[in-house]
PDB file of C-alpha atoms in Angstrom:
ATOM      1  CA  MET A  99     -25.394 108.609 142.153  1.00 43.00           C
ATOM      2  CA  ASN A 100     -25.103 104.862 141.688  1.00 40.00           C
ATOM      3  CA  ARG A 101     -28.546 103.339 141.253  1.00 40.00           C
ATOM      4  CA  SER A 102     -29.130  99.601 141.269  1.00 37.00           C
ATOM      5  CA  ILE A 103     -32.730  98.883 140.295  1.00 41.00           C
ATOM      6  CA  PHE A 104     -34.252  95.459 139.848  1.00 43.00           C
ATOM      7  CA  VAL A 105     -37.689  95.241 138.241  1.00 45.00           C
ATOM      8  CA  VAL A 106     -39.590  92.005 138.717  1.00 45.00           C
ATOM      9  CA  VAL A 107     -42.752  91.213 136.803  1.00 42.00           C
ATOM     10  CA  GLY A 108     -44.670  88.635 138.824  1.00 38.00           C
ATOM     11  CA  VAL A 109     -46.868  85.945 137.310  1.00 35.00           C
ATOM     12  CA  LEU A 110     -50.075  85.318 139.234  1.00 34.00           C
ATOM     13  CA  LEU A 111     -50.483  81.688 140.219  1.00 32.00           C
ATOM     14  CA  GLY A 112     -53.857  80.855 141.708  1.00 32.00           C
ATOM     15  CA  GLY A 113     -54.550  84.447 142.717  1.00 32.00           C
ATOM     16  CA  GLY A 114     -51.135  85.422 144.059  1.00 33.00           C
ATOM     17  CA  VAL A 115     -47.478  85.490 143.170  1.00 34.00           C
ATOM     18  CA  LEU A 116     -46.019  82.032 143.601  1.00 31.00           C
ATOM     19  CA  THR A 117     -49.082  80.807 145.484  1.00 29.00           C
ATOM     20  CA  ALA A 118     -48.358  77.745 147.615  1.00 30.00           C
ATOM     21  CA  CYS A 119     -50.208  74.492 147.400  1.00 32.00           C
ATOM     22  CA  GLY A 120     -49.853  71.057 148.983  1.00 34.00           C
ATOM     23  CA  SER A 121     -47.597  68.434 147.472  1.00 35.00           C
ATOM     24  CA  ALA A 122     -47.078  64.683 147.517  1.00 35.00           C
ATOM     25  CA  THR A 123     -43.603  63.175 147.291  1.00 35.00           C
ATOM     26  CA  THR A 124     -42.252  60.992 144.501  1.00 36.00           C
ATOM     27  CA  SER A 125     -39.351  59.242 146.220  1.00 38.00           C
ATOM     28  CA  ALA A 126     -39.419  56.611 148.908  1.00 38.00           C
ATOM     29  CA  ALA A 127     -37.004  58.531 151.095  1.00 38.00           C
ATOM     30  CA  SER A 128     -39.062  61.705 151.164  1.00 38.00           C
ATOM     31  CA  THR A 129     -42.346  59.772 151.437  1.00 37.00           C
ATOM     32  CA  THR A 130     -41.535  57.683 154.473  1.00 37.00           C
ATOM     33  CA  ALA A 131     -39.403  60.122 156.437  1.00 39.00           C
ATOM     34  CA  PRO A 132     -41.073  62.750 158.622  1.00 40.00           C
ATOM     35  CA  ARG A 133     -40.733  66.320 157.368  1.00 44.00           C
ATOM     36  CA  ALA A 134     -40.347  69.585 159.192  1.00 45.00           C
ATOM     37  CA  SER A 135     -42.827  72.377 158.613  1.00 46.00           C
ATOM     38  CA  SER A 136     -41.970  74.600 155.626  1.00 48.00           C
ATOM     39  CA  THR A 137     -43.778  77.650 156.994  1.00 48.00           C
ATOM     40  CA  PRO A 138     -42.715  79.407 160.224  1.00 50.00           C
ATOM     41  CA  LYS A 139     -45.371  80.627 162.625  1.00 49.00           C
ATOM     42  CA  HIS A 140     -45.243  84.165 161.240  1.00 46.00           C
ATOM     43  CA  GLY A 141     -46.357  82.797 157.844  1.00 49.00           C
ATOM     44  CA  ILE A 142     -43.289  83.467 155.670  1.00 53.00           C
ATOM     45  CA  PRO A 143     -42.306  80.386 153.595  1.00 63.00           C
ATOM     46  CA  LYS A 144     -38.953  78.869 154.498  1.00 80.00           C
ATOM     47  CA  ILE A 145     -36.140  78.520 151.986  1.00 90.00           C
ATOM     48  CA  ALA A 146     -35.120  74.871 152.140  1.00 92.00           C
ATOM     49  CA  ALA A 147     -32.314  75.001 149.555  1.00 92.00           C
ATOM     50  CA  SER A 148     -30.613  77.513 147.286  1.00 92.00           C
ATOM     51  CA  GLY A 149     -27.587  77.703 145.042  1.00 93.00           C
ATOM     52  CA  THR A 150     -26.407  76.150 141.773  1.00 95.00           C
ATOM     53  CA  ILE A 151     -28.026  73.158 140.084  1.00 96.00           C
ATOM     54  CA  ALA A 152     -25.329  70.470 140.041  1.00 96.00           C
ATOM     55  CA  ALA A 153     -27.332  67.663 138.410  1.00 97.00           C
ATOM     56  CA  VAL A 154     -30.901  67.000 137.258  1.00 98.00           C
ATOM     57  CA  SER A 155     -32.871  63.785 136.723  1.00 98.00           C
ATOM     58  CA  LEU A 156     -36.194  64.533 135.033  1.00 97.00           C
ATOM     59  CA  SER A 157     -37.158  60.848 135.077  1.00 97.00           C
ATOM     60  CA  SER A 158     -36.970  60.716 138.882  1.00 97.00           C
ATOM     61  CA  SER A 159     -38.156  64.332 139.441  1.00 98.00           C
ATOM     62  CA  SER A 160     -35.024  65.109 141.419  1.00 98.00           C
ATOM     63  CA  MET A 161     -32.007  67.421 141.329  1.00 98.00           C
ATOM     64  CA  GLN A 162     -28.862  68.164 143.313  1.00 97.00           C
ATOM     65  CA  VAL A 163     -28.392  71.761 144.517  1.00 95.00           C
ATOM     66  CA  GLN A 164     -24.877  72.891 145.425  1.00 93.00           C
ATOM     67  CA  GLY A 165     -24.228  75.870 147.667  1.00 82.00           C
ATOM     68  CA  THR A 166     -26.709  75.558 150.502  1.00 56.00           C
ATOM     69  CA  ALA A 167     -25.683  75.728 154.153  1.00 61.00           C
ATOM     70  CA  THR A 168     -25.380  71.919 154.242  1.00 61.00           C
ATOM     71  CA  GLY A 169     -23.424  71.616 150.986  1.00 80.00           C
ATOM     72  CA  GLU A 170     -25.160  69.597 148.257  1.00 91.00           C
ATOM     73  CA  THR A 171     -28.862  68.976 148.791  1.00 93.00           C
ATOM     74  CA  THR A 172     -31.242  66.560 147.070  1.00 96.00           C
ATOM     75  CA  VAL A 173     -34.436  68.295 145.965  1.00 97.00           C
ATOM     76  CA  ASP A 174     -37.500  66.381 144.745  1.00 98.00           C
ATOM     77  CA  TRP A 175     -40.499  67.949 143.033  1.00 98.00           C
ATOM     78  CA  THR A 176     -44.035  66.733 142.362  1.00 97.00           C
ATOM     79  CA  SER A 177     -46.953  67.476 140.049  1.00 97.00           C
ATOM     80  CA  THR A 178     -48.051  70.274 142.383  1.00 97.00           C
ATOM     81  CA  THR A 179     -44.671  72.027 142.638  1.00 97.00           C
ATOM     82  CA  ARG A 180     -44.764  75.608 141.316  1.00 95.00           C
ATOM     83  CA  PHE A 181     -41.951  76.669 138.958  1.00 96.00           C
ATOM     84  CA  THR A 182     -41.023  80.219 137.958  1.00 89.00           C
ATOM     85  CA  GLN A 183     -38.087  81.535 135.976  1.00 86.00           C
ATOM     86  CA  ALA A 184     -36.393  84.939 136.072  1.00 81.00           C
ATOM     87  CA  ILE A 185     -35.576  86.395 132.653  1.00 75.00           C
ATOM     88  CA  THR A 186     -34.309  89.760 131.449  1.00 75.00           C
ATOM     89  CA  ILE A 187     -36.863  92.015 129.743  1.00 74.00           C
ATOM     90  CA  SER A 188     -36.979  95.539 128.310  1.00 78.00           C
ATOM     91  CA  PRO A 189     -38.981  98.435 129.819  1.00 82.00           C
ATOM     92  CA  SER A 190     -41.522  98.072 127.001  1.00 83.00           C
ATOM     93  CA  ALA A 191     -42.606  94.747 128.536  1.00 82.00           C
ATOM     94  CA  ILE A 192     -43.923  96.524 131.645  1.00 84.00           C
ATOM     95  CA  ALA A 193     -47.654  97.030 131.170  1.00 84.00           C
ATOM     96  CA  ILE A 194     -49.610 100.142 132.086  1.00 89.00           C
ATOM     97  CA  GLY A 195     -51.700  99.352 135.162  1.00 85.00           C
ATOM     98  CA  SER A 196     -49.160  96.972 136.675  1.00 79.00           C
ATOM     99  CA  CYS A 197     -48.572  97.308 140.409  1.00 77.00           C
ATOM    100  CA  VAL A 198     -45.136  98.561 141.429  1.00 74.00           C
ATOM    101  CA  SER A 199     -43.383  98.276 144.782  1.00 72.00           C
ATOM    102  CA  ALA A 200     -39.991  99.866 145.380  1.00 72.00           C
ATOM    103  CA  ILE A 201     -37.732 100.299 148.388  1.00 71.00           C
ATOM    104  CA  GLU A 202     -36.173 103.752 148.641  1.00 71.00           C
ATOM    105  CA  HIS A 203     -33.041 103.891 150.801  1.00 72.00           C
ATOM    106  CA  THR A 204     -31.314 106.965 152.210  1.00 71.00           C
ATOM    107  CA  PRO A 205     -27.777 105.998 153.339  1.00 70.00           C
ATOM    108  CA  ARG A 206     -26.606 107.198 156.749  1.00 72.00           C
ATOM    109  CA  GLY A 207     -25.070 110.654 156.535  1.00 69.00           C
ATOM    110  CA  SER A 208     -26.588 111.337 153.106  1.00 66.00           C
ATOM    111  CA  ASN A 209     -29.650 113.239 151.915  1.00 62.00           C
ATOM    112  CA  ILE A 210     -29.781 111.428 148.566  1.00 62.00           C
ATOM    113  CA  ALA A 211     -32.301 108.585 148.280  1.00 61.00           C
ATOM    114  CA  VAL A 212     -31.380 105.500 146.252  1.00 64.00           C
ATOM    115  CA  ILE A 213     -33.756 102.924 144.771  1.00 59.00           C
ATOM    116  CA  HIS A 214     -32.317  99.432 145.303  1.00 56.00           C
ATOM    117  CA  SER A 215     -35.205  97.256 144.130  1.00 59.00           C
ATOM    118  CA  ILE A 216     -38.519  97.444 142.298  1.00 65.00           C
ATOM    119  CA  THR A 217     -41.208  94.784 142.043  1.00 66.00           C
ATOM    120  CA  VAL A 218     -43.828  94.954 139.290  1.00 65.00           C
ATOM    121  CA  THR A 219     -46.851  92.649 139.523  1.00 64.00           C
ATOM    122  CA  THR A 220     -49.175  92.247 136.554  1.00 57.00           C
ATOM    123  CA  GLY A 221     -52.799  91.167 136.433  1.00 52.00           C
ATOM    124  CA  LYS A 222     -54.118  93.117 139.429  1.00 48.00           C
ATOM    125  CA  SER A 223     -56.890  95.687 139.062  1.00 50.00           C
ATOM    126  CA  THR A 224     -55.964  97.367 142.333  1.00 58.00           C
ATOM    127  CA  CYS A 225     -52.686  98.175 144.031  1.00 70.00           C
ATOM    128  CA  ALA A 226     -53.556  98.203 147.713  1.00 62.00           C
ATOM    129  CA  ASN A 227     -50.830  98.263 150.330  1.00 56.00           C
ATOM    130  CA  PRO A 228     -50.405  94.726 151.738  1.00 52.00           C
ATOM    131  CA  PRO A 229     -49.654  94.011 155.415  1.00 46.00           C
ATOM    132  CA  THR A 230     -45.972  94.578 156.048  1.00 46.00           C
ATOM    133  CA  VAL A 231     -43.685  91.742 157.006  1.00 41.00           C
ATOM    134  CA  ALA A 232     -42.220  93.956 159.708  1.00 40.00           C
ATOM    135  CA  LYS A 233     -45.498  94.116 161.595  1.00 44.00           C
ATOM    136  CA  LYS A 234     -45.899  90.349 161.454  1.00 43.00           C
ATOM    137  CA  ALA A 235     -42.349  89.757 162.640  1.00 40.00           C
ATOM    138  CA  LYS A 236     -42.742  92.227 165.500  1.00 44.00           C
ATOM    139  CA  HIS A 237     -45.976  90.564 166.580  1.00 43.00           C
ATOM    140  CA  HIS A 238     -44.162  87.250 166.902  1.00 43.00           C
ATOM    141  CA  GLY A 239     -41.210  88.724 168.754  1.00 44.00           C
ATOM    142  CA  SER A 240     -38.790  88.611 165.827  1.00 41.00           C
ATOM    143  CA  HIS A 241     -36.927  91.570 164.353  1.00 42.00           C
ATOM    144  CA  SER A 242     -35.146  89.749 161.517  1.00 42.00           C
ATOM    145  CA  HIS A 243     -37.676  90.758 158.836  1.00 44.00           C
ATOM    146  CA  ARG A 244     -38.218  94.363 159.855  1.00 51.00           C
ATOM    147  CA  ARG A 245     -37.453  96.942 157.150  1.00 50.00           C
ATOM    148  CA  PRO A 246     -34.076  98.576 157.960  1.00 54.00           C
ATOM    149  CA  LYS A 247     -33.984 102.150 159.214  1.00 61.00           C
ATOM    150  CA  GLY A 248     -33.766 104.696 156.404  1.00 63.00           C
ATOM    151  CA  HIS A 249     -35.815 102.585 153.977  1.00 72.00           C
ATOM    152  CA  ARG A 250     -39.197 103.700 152.601  1.00 74.00           C
ATOM    153  CA  LEU A 251     -41.729 101.658 150.661  1.00 78.00           C
ATOM    154  CA  ILE A 252     -43.033 103.192 147.428  1.00 78.00           C
ATOM    155  CA  ARG A 253     -46.065 101.417 146.003  1.00 81.00           C
ATOM    156  CA  GLY A 254     -48.403 102.338 143.178  1.00 83.00           C
ATOM    157  CA  THR A 255     -49.800 101.704 139.713  1.00 88.00           C
ATOM    158  CA  VAL A 256     -47.802 102.194 136.508  1.00 88.00           C
ATOM    159  CA  THR A 257     -49.182 105.145 134.512  1.00 92.00           C
ATOM    160  CA  ALA A 258     -46.384 105.589 131.959  1.00 93.00           C
ATOM    161  CA  VAL A 259     -43.318 103.700 130.737  1.00 91.00           C
ATOM    162  CA  SER A 260     -40.456 104.890 128.538  1.00 90.00           C
ATOM    163  CA  SER A 261     -36.975 103.640 127.770  1.00 86.00           C
ATOM    164  CA  THR A 262     -35.593 105.866 130.536  1.00 86.00           C
ATOM    165  CA  SER A 263     -38.202 105.845 133.314  1.00 87.00           C
ATOM    166  CA  ILE A 264     -41.312 104.355 134.891  1.00 86.00           C
ATOM    167  CA  THR A 265     -44.002 106.667 136.248  1.00 91.00           C
ATOM    168  CA  ILE A 266     -46.358 105.388 138.921  1.00 87.00           C
ATOM    169  CA  SER A 267     -49.304 106.741 140.865  1.00 89.00           C
ATOM    170  CA  GLU A 268     -48.212 106.062 144.422  1.00 82.00           C
ATOM    171  CA  SER A 269     -50.864 104.605 146.684  1.00 71.00           C
ATOM    172  CA  ALA A 270     -52.097 106.642 149.619  1.00 71.00           C
ATOM    173  CA  THR A 271     -51.231 105.321 153.069  1.00 70.00           C
ATOM    174  CA  SER A 272     -52.130 106.241 156.632  1.00 72.00           C
ATOM    175  CA  LYS A 273     -49.032 108.468 156.676  1.00 72.00           C
ATOM    176  CA  SER A 274     -49.039 109.923 153.139  1.00 71.00           C
ATOM    177  CA  THR A 275     -51.316 111.027 150.302  1.00 78.00           C
ATOM    178  CA  ALA A 276     -51.368 109.649 146.758  1.00 78.00           C
ATOM    179  CA  GLN A 277     -48.779 111.178 144.430  1.00 85.00           C
ATOM    180  CA  SER A 278     -47.020 110.630 141.113  1.00 89.00           C
ATOM    181  CA  VAL A 279     -43.487 109.193 141.303  1.00 85.00           C
ATOM    182  CA  THR A 280     -40.987 108.757 138.464  1.00 86.00           C
ATOM    183  CA  LEU A 281     -38.413 105.968 138.790  1.00 81.00           C
ATOM    184  CA  PRO A 282     -35.382 106.403 136.481  1.00 78.00           C
ATOM    185  CA  LEU A 283     -34.066 103.594 134.279  1.00 78.00           C
ATOM    186  CA  THR A 284     -30.473 103.534 133.008  1.00 69.00           C
ATOM    187  CA  LYS A 285     -28.352 101.188 130.906  1.00 70.00           C
ATOM    188  CA  THR A 286     -26.923  99.614 134.057  1.00 64.00           C
ATOM    189  CA  ILE A 287     -30.330  98.615 135.394  1.00 66.00           C
ATOM    190  CA  ARG A 288     -31.370  94.973 135.235  1.00 69.00           C
ATOM    191  CA  ILE A 289     -35.044  94.482 134.480  1.00 70.00           C
ATOM    192  CA  ILE A 290     -36.106  91.011 135.554  1.00 69.00           C
ATOM    193  CA  ALA A 291     -39.398  89.265 134.811  1.00 70.00           C
ATOM    194  CA  HIS A 292     -40.748  86.166 136.511  1.00 70.00           C
ATOM    195  CA  GLN A 293     -42.590  83.823 134.185  1.00 78.00           C
ATOM    196  CA  ILE A 294     -44.199  80.438 134.632  1.00 86.00           C
ATOM    197  CA  ALA A 295     -41.616  77.698 134.118  1.00 92.00           C
ATOM    198  CA  ALA A 296     -41.449  73.895 134.181  1.00 96.00           C
ATOM    199  CA  SER A 297     -39.125  71.157 135.369  1.00 97.00           C
ATOM    200  CA  THR A 298     -37.538  71.125 131.895  1.00 97.00           C
ATOM    201  CA  ASP A 299     -36.134  74.582 132.711  1.00 97.00           C
ATOM    202  CA  LEU A 300     -34.005  73.006 135.456  1.00 98.00           C
ATOM    203  CA  ILE A 301     -30.573  72.866 133.809  1.00 97.00           C
ATOM    204  CA  ALA A 302     -27.206  72.270 135.464  1.00 97.00           C
ATOM    205  CA  GLY A 303     -25.441  75.556 136.121  1.00 96.00           C
ATOM    206  CA  ARG A 304     -28.586  77.611 136.637  1.00 96.00           C
ATOM    207  CA  CYS A 305     -29.544  79.074 140.007  1.00 95.00           C
ATOM    208  CA  VAL A 306     -32.497  78.009 142.152  1.00 95.00           C
ATOM    209  CA  ILE A 307     -34.246  78.999 145.345  1.00 94.00           C
ATOM    210  CA  VAL A 308     -36.389  76.193 146.726  1.00 95.00           C
ATOM    211  CA  GLN A 309     -39.197  76.537 149.256  1.00 95.00           C
ATOM    212  CA  GLY A 310     -40.502  73.346 150.770  1.00 95.00           C
ATOM    213  CA  SER A 311     -40.128  70.789 153.528  1.00 94.00           C
ATOM    214  CA  THR A 312     -37.039  68.825 154.552  1.00 93.00           C
ATOM    215  CA  SER A 313     -37.083  65.192 155.664  1.00 94.00           C
ATOM    216  CA  SER A 314     -35.107  63.799 158.579  1.00 94.00           C
ATOM    217  CA  ILE A 315     -32.442  62.587 156.114  1.00 93.00           C
ATOM    218  CA  GLY A 316     -32.118  66.001 154.462  1.00 92.00           C
ATOM    219  CA  VAL A 317     -34.148  65.469 151.279  1.00 95.00           C
ATOM    220  CA  VAL A 318     -36.208  68.522 150.278  1.00 96.00           C
ATOM    221  CA  THR A 319     -39.682  68.170 148.795  1.00 96.00           C
ATOM    222  CA  ALA A 320     -40.253  71.382 146.852  1.00 97.00           C
ATOM    223  CA  ARG A 321     -43.439  73.422 146.958  1.00 96.00           C
ATOM    224  CA  ARG A 322     -41.947  76.260 144.883  1.00 96.00           C
ATOM    225  CA  ILE A 323     -38.807  76.465 142.762  1.00 96.00           C
ATOM    226  CA  GLY A 324     -37.490  79.772 141.425  1.00 93.00           C
ATOM    227  CA  ILE A 325     -34.984  79.507 138.568  1.00 94.00           C
ATOM    228  CA  SER A 326     -32.567  82.174 137.337  1.00 91.00           C
ATOM    229  CA  GLN A 327     -29.263  82.664 135.529  1.00 89.00           C
ATOM    230  CA  PRO A 328     -25.998  83.100 137.476  1.00 90.00           C
ATOM    231  CA  THR A 329     -24.801  86.633 138.207  1.00 83.00           C
ATOM    232  CA  ASN A 330     -21.085  87.123 137.510  1.00 83.00           C
ATOM    233  CA  GLY A 331     -20.720  83.366 137.264  1.00 86.00           C
ATOM    234  CA  SER A 332     -22.219  82.486 140.636  1.00 88.00           C
ATOM    235  CA  CYS A 333     -25.544  81.936 142.371  1.00 88.00           C
ATOM    236  CA  LYS A 334     -26.751  83.624 145.526  1.00 75.00           C
ATOM    237  CA  VAL A 335     -27.083  81.322 148.527  1.00 72.00           C
ATOM    238  CA  THR A 336     -30.018  82.320 150.712  1.00 63.00           C
ATOM    239  CA  LYS A 337     -30.805  81.109 154.216  1.00 57.00           C
ATOM    240  CA  GLY A 338     -33.860  81.366 156.436  1.00 50.00           C
ATOM    241  CA  THR A 339     -37.148  82.752 155.198  1.00 40.00           C
ATOM    242  CA  THR A 340     -38.264  84.962 152.390  1.00 40.00           C
ATOM    243  CA  SER A 341     -41.387  86.448 150.925  1.00 34.00           C
ATOM    244  CA  PRO A 342     -42.111  84.670 147.619  1.00 34.00           C
ATOM    245  CA  SER A 343     -42.917  87.963 145.916  1.00 34.00           C
ATOM    246  CA  THR A 344     -39.716  89.713 146.799  1.00 34.00           C
ATOM    247  CA  GLY A 345     -36.892  90.387 144.374  1.00 36.00           C
ATOM    248  CA  SER A 346     -35.354  88.121 141.765  1.00 40.00           C
ATOM    249  CA  THR A 347     -34.846  84.514 142.633  1.00 40.00           C
ATOM    250  CA  GLY A 348     -31.457  83.037 142.981  1.00 38.00           C
ATOM    251  CA  ALA A 349     -29.424  85.692 141.242  1.00 39.00           C
TER     252      ALA A 349
END
């Protein structure tokens, strides 16, 4: 069975993963031009730009991002912009007590479940089940963020870690009781950690996902910037909206 597992260790910023905060612009263009809202009505932050960093100017707090739907996009950041960076870690870096979320998928016509992604969040004393995006999307008449059929959420607290597996105590839900679950780790698995970063980590050739607002002339003022290394020489281009705590950024 081919398993592709991504483990993400989230850094808590102001009480949550990649917590948003307001921002002021640093360029005349993005200051004077009106900006569209960066958060849709259902509350999921909008991705304003994503792709490969083409050029960076630290002195002007600005960069060019290549690969978005509109081609090359100018992205400005401010003193309140949140930066995170995805790095590769070993299983030993996953702490006991961390909160784990995983999506288990059973392909159509198969009875074998596959784990496609795992999210590990550190620094939380509890691992309660959060409101699902699917319920929010359904409430607002949208089906684009509903979990696909055949997918099951596994969520719990890490109780043991080895070089070959992670064991968690799965949280009880309205439809299931608490239980112990072992998630296998193999040599082909990428274990990704999100750590606090800075504008100096913005280097040409790296990947970014930017959440923020876009002016009438197309300049993005970033609220959050996720940085990662290219995968197989390229960066993932993401459109629409995303949950800031989901998956690795930009790879």
